[in-house]
XYZ file of C-alpha atoms in Angstrom:
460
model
C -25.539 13.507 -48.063
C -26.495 10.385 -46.063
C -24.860 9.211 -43.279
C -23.868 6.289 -44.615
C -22.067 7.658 -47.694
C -20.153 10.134 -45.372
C -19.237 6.943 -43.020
C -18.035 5.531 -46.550
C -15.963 8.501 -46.911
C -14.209 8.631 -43.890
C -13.612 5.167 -44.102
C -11.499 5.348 -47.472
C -9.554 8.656 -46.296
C -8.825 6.337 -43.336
C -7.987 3.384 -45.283
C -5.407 5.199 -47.409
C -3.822 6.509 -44.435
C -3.081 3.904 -41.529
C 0.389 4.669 -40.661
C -0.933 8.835 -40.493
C -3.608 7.166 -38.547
C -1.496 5.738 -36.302
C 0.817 7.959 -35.557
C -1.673 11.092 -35.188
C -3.269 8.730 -32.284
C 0.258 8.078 -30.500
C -1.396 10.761 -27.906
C -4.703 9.199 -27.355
C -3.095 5.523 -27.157
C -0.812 6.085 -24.095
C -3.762 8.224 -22.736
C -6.367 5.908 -22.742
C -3.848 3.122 -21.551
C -3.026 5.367 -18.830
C -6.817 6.097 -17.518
C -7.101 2.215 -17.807
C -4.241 1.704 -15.458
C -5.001 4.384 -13.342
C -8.370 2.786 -12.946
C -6.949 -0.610 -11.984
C -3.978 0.793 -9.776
C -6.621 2.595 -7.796
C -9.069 -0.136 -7.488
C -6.315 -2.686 -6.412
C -4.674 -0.260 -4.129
C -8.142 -0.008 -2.027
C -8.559 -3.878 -2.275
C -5.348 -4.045 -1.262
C -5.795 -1.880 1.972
C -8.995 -3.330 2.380
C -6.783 -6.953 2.488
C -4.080 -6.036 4.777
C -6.660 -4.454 7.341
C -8.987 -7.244 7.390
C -8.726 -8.580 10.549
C -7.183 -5.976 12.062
C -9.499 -4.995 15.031
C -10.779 -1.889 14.335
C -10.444 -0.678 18.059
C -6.955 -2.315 18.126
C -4.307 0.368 19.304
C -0.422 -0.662 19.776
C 1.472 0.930 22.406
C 5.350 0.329 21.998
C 8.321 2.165 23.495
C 11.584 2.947 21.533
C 14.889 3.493 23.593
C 16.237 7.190 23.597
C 19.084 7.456 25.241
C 22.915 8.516 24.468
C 25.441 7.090 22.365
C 27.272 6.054 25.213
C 25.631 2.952 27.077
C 25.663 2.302 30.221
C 26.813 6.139 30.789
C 25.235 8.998 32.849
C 22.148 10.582 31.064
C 22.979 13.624 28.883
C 23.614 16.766 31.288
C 24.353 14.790 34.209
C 21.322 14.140 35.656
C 19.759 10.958 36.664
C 17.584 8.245 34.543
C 14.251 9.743 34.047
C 10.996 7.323 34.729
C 12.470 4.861 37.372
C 9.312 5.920 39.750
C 5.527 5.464 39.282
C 3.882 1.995 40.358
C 4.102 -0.101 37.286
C 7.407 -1.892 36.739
C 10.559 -0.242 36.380
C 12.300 -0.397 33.281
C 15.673 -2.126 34.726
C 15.897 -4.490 31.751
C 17.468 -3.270 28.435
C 15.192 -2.857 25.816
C 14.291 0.010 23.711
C 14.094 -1.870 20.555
C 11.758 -0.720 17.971
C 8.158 -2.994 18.145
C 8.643 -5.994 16.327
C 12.071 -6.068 16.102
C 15.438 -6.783 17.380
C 16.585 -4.120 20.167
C 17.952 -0.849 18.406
C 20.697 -0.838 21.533
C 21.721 2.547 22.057
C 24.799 2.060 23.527
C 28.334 1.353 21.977
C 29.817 -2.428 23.104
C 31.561 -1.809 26.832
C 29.302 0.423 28.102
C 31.835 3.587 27.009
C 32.163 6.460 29.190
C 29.558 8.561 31.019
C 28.684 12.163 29.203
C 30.338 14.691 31.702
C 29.826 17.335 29.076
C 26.681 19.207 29.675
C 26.835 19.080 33.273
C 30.684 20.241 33.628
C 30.042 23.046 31.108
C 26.728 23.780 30.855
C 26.499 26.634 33.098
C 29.276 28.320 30.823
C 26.554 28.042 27.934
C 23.416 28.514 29.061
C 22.228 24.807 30.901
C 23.530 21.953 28.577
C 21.795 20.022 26.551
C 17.993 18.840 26.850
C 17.529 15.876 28.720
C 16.787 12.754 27.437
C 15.561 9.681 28.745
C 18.322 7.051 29.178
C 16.804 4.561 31.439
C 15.437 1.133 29.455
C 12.049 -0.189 29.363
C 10.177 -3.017 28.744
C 6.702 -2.886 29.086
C 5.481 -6.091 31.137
C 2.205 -7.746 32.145
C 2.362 -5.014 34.844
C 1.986 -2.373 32.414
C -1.306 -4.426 30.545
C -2.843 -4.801 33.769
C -2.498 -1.184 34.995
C -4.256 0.078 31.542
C -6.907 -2.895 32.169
C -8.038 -1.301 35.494
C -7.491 1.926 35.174
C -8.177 2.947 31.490
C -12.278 2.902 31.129
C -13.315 2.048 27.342
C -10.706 -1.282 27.067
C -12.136 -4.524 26.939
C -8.758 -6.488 26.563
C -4.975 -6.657 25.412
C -2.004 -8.726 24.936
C 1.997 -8.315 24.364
C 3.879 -9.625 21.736
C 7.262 -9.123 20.399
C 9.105 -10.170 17.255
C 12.851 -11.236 16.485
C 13.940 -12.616 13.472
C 16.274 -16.782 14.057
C 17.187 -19.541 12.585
C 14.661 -22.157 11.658
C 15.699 -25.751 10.245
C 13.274 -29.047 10.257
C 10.558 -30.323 8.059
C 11.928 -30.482 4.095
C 14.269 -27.627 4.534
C 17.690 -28.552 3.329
C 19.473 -25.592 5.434
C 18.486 -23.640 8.036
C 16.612 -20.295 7.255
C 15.386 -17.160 8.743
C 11.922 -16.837 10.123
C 10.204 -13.791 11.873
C 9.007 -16.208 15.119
C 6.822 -14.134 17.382
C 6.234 -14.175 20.703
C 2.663 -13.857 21.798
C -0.334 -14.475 24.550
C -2.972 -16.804 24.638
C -5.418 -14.097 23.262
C -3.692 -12.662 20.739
C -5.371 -15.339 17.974
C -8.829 -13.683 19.268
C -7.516 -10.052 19.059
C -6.116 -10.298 15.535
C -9.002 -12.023 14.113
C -7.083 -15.190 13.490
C -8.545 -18.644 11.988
C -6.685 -22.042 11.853
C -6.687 -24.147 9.257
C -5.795 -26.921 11.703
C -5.088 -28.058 15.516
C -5.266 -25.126 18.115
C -3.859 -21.830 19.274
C -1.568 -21.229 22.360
C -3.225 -21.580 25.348
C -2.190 -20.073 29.637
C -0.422 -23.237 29.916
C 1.954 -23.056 27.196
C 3.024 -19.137 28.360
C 2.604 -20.120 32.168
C 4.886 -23.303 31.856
C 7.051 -22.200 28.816
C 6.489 -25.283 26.667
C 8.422 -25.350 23.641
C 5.258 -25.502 21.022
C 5.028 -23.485 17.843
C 1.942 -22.221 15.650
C 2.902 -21.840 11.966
C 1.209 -19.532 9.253
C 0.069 -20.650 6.555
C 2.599 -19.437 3.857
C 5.558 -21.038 6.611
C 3.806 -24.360 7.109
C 4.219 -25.165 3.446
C 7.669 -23.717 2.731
C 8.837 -25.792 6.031
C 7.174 -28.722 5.540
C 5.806 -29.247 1.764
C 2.154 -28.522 2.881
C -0.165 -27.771 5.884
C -1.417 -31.006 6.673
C 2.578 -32.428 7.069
C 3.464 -29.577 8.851
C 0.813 -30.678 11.968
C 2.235 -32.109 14.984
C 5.586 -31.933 13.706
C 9.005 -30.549 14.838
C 11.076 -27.365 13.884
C 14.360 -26.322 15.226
C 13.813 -22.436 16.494
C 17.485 -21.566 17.369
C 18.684 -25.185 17.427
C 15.939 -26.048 19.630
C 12.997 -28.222 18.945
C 9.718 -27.000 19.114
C 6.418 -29.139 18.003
C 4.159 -27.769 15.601
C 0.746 -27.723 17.279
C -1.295 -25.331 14.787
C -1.417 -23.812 11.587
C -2.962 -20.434 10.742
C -5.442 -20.228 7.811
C -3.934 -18.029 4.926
C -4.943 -14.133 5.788
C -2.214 -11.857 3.982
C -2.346 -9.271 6.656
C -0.533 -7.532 9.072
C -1.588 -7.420 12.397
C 0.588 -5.427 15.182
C 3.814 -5.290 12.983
C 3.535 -8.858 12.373
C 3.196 -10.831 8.630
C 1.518 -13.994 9.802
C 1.193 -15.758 6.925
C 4.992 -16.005 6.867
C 5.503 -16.293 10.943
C 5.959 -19.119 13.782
C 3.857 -18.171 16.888
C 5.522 -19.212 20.406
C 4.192 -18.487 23.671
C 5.470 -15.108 25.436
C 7.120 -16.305 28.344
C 9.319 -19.200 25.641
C 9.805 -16.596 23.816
C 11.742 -14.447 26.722
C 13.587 -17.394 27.812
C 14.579 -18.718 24.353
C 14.775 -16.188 21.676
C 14.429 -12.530 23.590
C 15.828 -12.348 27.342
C 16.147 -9.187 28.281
C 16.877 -7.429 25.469
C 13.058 -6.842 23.892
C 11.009 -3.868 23.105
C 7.429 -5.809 23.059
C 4.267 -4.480 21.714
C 1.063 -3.652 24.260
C -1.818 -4.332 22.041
C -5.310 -3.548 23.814
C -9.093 -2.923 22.109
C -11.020 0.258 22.466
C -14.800 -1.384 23.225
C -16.162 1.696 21.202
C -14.153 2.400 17.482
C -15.752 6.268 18.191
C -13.664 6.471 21.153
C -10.347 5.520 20.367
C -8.467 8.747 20.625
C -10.086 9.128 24.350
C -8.720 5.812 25.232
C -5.406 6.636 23.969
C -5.142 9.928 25.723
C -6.234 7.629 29.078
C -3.575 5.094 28.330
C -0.601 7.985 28.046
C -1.979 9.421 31.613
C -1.546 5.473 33.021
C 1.527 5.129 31.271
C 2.879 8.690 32.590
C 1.981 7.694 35.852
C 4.952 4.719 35.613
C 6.730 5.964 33.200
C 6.865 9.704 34.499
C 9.903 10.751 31.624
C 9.083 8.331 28.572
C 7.754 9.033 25.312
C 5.780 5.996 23.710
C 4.769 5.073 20.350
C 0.962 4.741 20.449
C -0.981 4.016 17.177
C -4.426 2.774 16.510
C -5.635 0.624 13.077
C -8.057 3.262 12.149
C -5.226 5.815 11.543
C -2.839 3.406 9.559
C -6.247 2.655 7.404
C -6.754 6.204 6.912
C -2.735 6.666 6.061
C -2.678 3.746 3.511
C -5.925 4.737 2.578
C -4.941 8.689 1.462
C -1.372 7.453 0.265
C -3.385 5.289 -2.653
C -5.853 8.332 -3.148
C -2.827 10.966 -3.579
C -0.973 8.351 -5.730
C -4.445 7.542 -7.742
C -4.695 11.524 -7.981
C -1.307 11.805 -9.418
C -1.738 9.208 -12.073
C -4.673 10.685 -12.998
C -3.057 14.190 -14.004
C -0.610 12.549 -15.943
C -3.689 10.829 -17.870
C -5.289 14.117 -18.175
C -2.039 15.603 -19.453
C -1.246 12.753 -21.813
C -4.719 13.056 -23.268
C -4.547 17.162 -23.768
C -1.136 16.494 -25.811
C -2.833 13.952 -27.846
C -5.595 16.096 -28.633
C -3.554 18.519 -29.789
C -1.772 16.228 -32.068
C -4.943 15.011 -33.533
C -6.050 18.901 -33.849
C -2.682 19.751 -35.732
C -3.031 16.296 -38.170
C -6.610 17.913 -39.082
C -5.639 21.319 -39.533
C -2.456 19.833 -42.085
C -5.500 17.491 -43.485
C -8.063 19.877 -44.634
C -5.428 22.343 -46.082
C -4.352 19.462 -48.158
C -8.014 18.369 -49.141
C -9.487 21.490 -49.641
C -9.992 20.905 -53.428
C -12.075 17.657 -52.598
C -13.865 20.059 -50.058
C -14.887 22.528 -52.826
C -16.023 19.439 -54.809
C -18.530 18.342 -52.433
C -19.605 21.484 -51.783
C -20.052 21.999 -55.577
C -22.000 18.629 -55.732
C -24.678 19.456 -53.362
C -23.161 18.562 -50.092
C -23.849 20.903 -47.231
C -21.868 23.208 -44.100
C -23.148 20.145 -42.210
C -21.951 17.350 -44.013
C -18.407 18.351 -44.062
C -18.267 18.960 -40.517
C -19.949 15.199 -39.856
C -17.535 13.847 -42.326
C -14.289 15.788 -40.793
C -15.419 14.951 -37.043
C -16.462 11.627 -37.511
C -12.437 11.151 -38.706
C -11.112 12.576 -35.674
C -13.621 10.955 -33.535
C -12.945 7.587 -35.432
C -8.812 8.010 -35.496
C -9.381 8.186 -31.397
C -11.513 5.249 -31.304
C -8.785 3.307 -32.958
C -6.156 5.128 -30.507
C -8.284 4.057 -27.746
C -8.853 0.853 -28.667
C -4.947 0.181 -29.016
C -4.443 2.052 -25.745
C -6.468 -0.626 -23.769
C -4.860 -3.146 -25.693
C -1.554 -1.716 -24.282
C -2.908 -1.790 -20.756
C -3.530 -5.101 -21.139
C -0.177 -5.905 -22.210
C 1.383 -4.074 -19.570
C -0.158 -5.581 -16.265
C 1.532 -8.498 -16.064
C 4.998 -6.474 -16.698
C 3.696 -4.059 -13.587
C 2.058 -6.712 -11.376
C 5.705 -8.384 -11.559
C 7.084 -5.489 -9.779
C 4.762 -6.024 -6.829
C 1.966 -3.287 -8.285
C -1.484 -4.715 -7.176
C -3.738 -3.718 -10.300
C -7.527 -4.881 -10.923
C -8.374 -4.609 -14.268
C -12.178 -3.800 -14.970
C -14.645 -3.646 -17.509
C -15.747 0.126 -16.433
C -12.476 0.996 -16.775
C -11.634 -0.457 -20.484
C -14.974 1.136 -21.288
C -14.194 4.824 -19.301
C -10.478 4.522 -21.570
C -12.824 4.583 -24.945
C -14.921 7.066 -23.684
C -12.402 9.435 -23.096
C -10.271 8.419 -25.981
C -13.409 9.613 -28.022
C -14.371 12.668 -26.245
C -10.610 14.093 -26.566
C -10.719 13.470 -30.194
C -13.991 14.985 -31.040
C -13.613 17.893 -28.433
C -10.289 18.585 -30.469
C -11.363 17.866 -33.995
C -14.185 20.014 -33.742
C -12.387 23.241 -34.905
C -10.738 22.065 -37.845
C -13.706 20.356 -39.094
C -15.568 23.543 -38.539
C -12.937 25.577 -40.589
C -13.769 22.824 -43.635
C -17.290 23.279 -43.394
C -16.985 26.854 -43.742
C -14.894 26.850 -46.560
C -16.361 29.157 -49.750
C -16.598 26.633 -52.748
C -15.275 28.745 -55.334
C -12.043 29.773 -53.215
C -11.711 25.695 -52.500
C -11.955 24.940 -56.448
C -9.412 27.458 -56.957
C -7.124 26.667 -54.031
C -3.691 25.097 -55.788
């Protein structure tokens, strides 16, 4: 028989079926939607990295320091003994802090100081030495603490603090005041973070040194506060009821850069920023850049001696941009590998449907098998004819399973899911769609080909 009067065939045992078709591809339509989407929830989950690490510094590492004393502030550390870290020749760490980098100060303490924790030292030598000690005493790493790594840590070319709090904005178009991440930063933190401006300049020595009241808006910020960038320049906006003129604004970058969104942000100088918005009561970031990416982990070992050397009882947060790159990095790839799994299962169950329908099918046709045998046609023919319909029912599966992903992205990308749909992928979904169905239509087609003729003729 010629292949063109077994496509023929399969075409009218198809057309006579399409709701059997349909359903008997259920499997291989959420499968080879699945692949499709695992394909683009991959590939936009590595852009997406790739995005938010941009111009991050590849040498950047962040050094903050998270308060760990009792419940009781103001009190005695934990088994009576005294603060831990007041000596060592950076600066002491008299002011309250210990709030998390970025962020408001995590306190601590309970309002009114409360009472001292007598506990552990009036019983502990009734069971066995108290509690371990913790470190109660407050600090705020300073310029001090920049310049000691500077000098003494070999391998960093240069750093800057910054700190975070979230306050009150107002000015511009905004009908009510709103709440704005405004961060406090050096002079060179622009450089270190890779940052462009769309328009008018960065914070200079002057503004920190003097503690003008000037602002640097991001891009996403400028517009919401003002109705576009170009507005926004050389205006006036009302940090914490106080005015503050617009002097900059950041080119769009969608990244994060030392705990800080700043597309979304307003940039003040450091030492405004204490004065204003902070005091006292800040846990800043110490940002500084490893001159060789190969070395970072050496550099950070150096900066924890420095550190201990002030600091003798402390326990800082220390984090480079390679490691969060390699964390967001294997957090897509394990959620990439799960997906994929599920698209592997998905496609097995489908198979098996389509491997069940055939089995059913050539049971019920196995008088029309007998004919063709009788007619001439060959062991090879009726396996061609029976493959080519399980090969063609997954086609059409596949076919409506990309059409499904396509259906479905805007649905997921609403949810925040970043997904790149590509042409490899649409064309990987048919593959496998096709494979599964031929890999699991083999068998029954092979059972019809081997069918005796006389024993199909007589089959009732």
């Amino acid at each position: 028989m010629r292949l063109t009067e077994i496509f023929r065939l399969v075409w009218l045992n198809l057309a006579s079926n399409k709701f059997k078709v349909i359903l008997t591809s259920t499997g291989i339509i959420v499968g080879s939607a699945t692949i499709m989407l695992v394909i683009a929830i991959g590939t936009g989950g590595r852009e997406e990295v790739v995005e938010q690490f941009k111009n991050l510094n590849a040498g950047a590492i962040d050094i903050t320091y998270e308060y760990q004393g009792n419940d009781f502030g103001g009190g005695m550390p934990a088994g009576g003994g005294m603060p831990g870290g007041a000596a060592g020749g950076g600066p002491s760490g008299g002011a309250p802090g210990g709030a998390p980098a970025g962020g408001m100060p995590s306190g601590g303490g309970a309002p009114g100081g409360g009472m001292p924790d007598f506990g552990a030292g009036m019983f502990g030598g009734f069971f066995g030495g108290g509690r371990e000690e913790v470190n109660t005493e407050r600090i705020t790493l300073s310029t001090d603490d920049l310049e000691d790594i500077l000098a003494f840590v070999p391998g960093v070319e240069e750093g800057c603090l910054s700190f975070t709090v979230t306050s009150t904005v107002d000015g511009g178009e905004l009908e009510e005041s709103a709440s704005y991440t405004v961060a406090g930063v050096q002079s060179n933190y622009a450089a270190l973070s890779n940052m462009e401006l769309v328009i008018g300049e960065f914070l200079d020595d002057d503004d920190d040194t003097y503690k003008e009241k000037v602002c640097v808006l991001g891009y996403d910020a400028a517009r919401e506060i003002f109705g576009s960038v170009y507005d926004a320049y050389n205006g006036t906006v009302y940090i914490d009821n106080r005015p503050y003129q617009v002097i900059g604004i950041l080119n769009g970058m969608g990244t994060v850069s030392s705990g800080i969104s700043p597309d979304s942000a307003i940039f003040i100088p450091y030492e405004t920023g204490l004065k204003y918005l902070a005091g006292s009561n800040v846990s800043p970031t110490l940002t500084v850049i490893a001159q060789d990416v190969d070395h970072v982990d050496a550099v950070i070992a150096d900066v924890e001696t420095v550190l201990g050397e002030s600091y003798p009882n402390a326990e800082f947060t220390i984090s480079d941009a390679g490691s969060r790159m390699e964390a967001a990095s294997a957090s897509n790839d394990t959620l990439t590998m799960l997906l994929v799994c599920m698209a592997v299962i998905v496609f097995i169950v489908g198979g098996l449907g389509i491997m069940n329908v055939l089995f059913v099918s050539v049971k019920e046709r196995t008088n029309e098998i007998g004919i063709l045998k009788a007619i001439g046609c060959s062991r090879k023919d009726i396996l061609e004819e029976f493959l080519l319909e399980a090969s063609c029912t997954s086609l059409i599966g596949a076919i409506l399973g990309v059409m499904l992903a396509l259906g479905l992205t805007p649905a997921l990308e609403r949810f925040g899911v970043t997904i790149s749909l590509s042409v490899s992928g649409g064309v990987l979904s048919l593959v496998f769609g096709v494979l599964t169905g031929t890999v699991f239509g083999f068998y029954p087609a092979y059972q019809a080909s081997r069918m005796i003729p006389v024993e199909a003729l007589n089959h009732e």
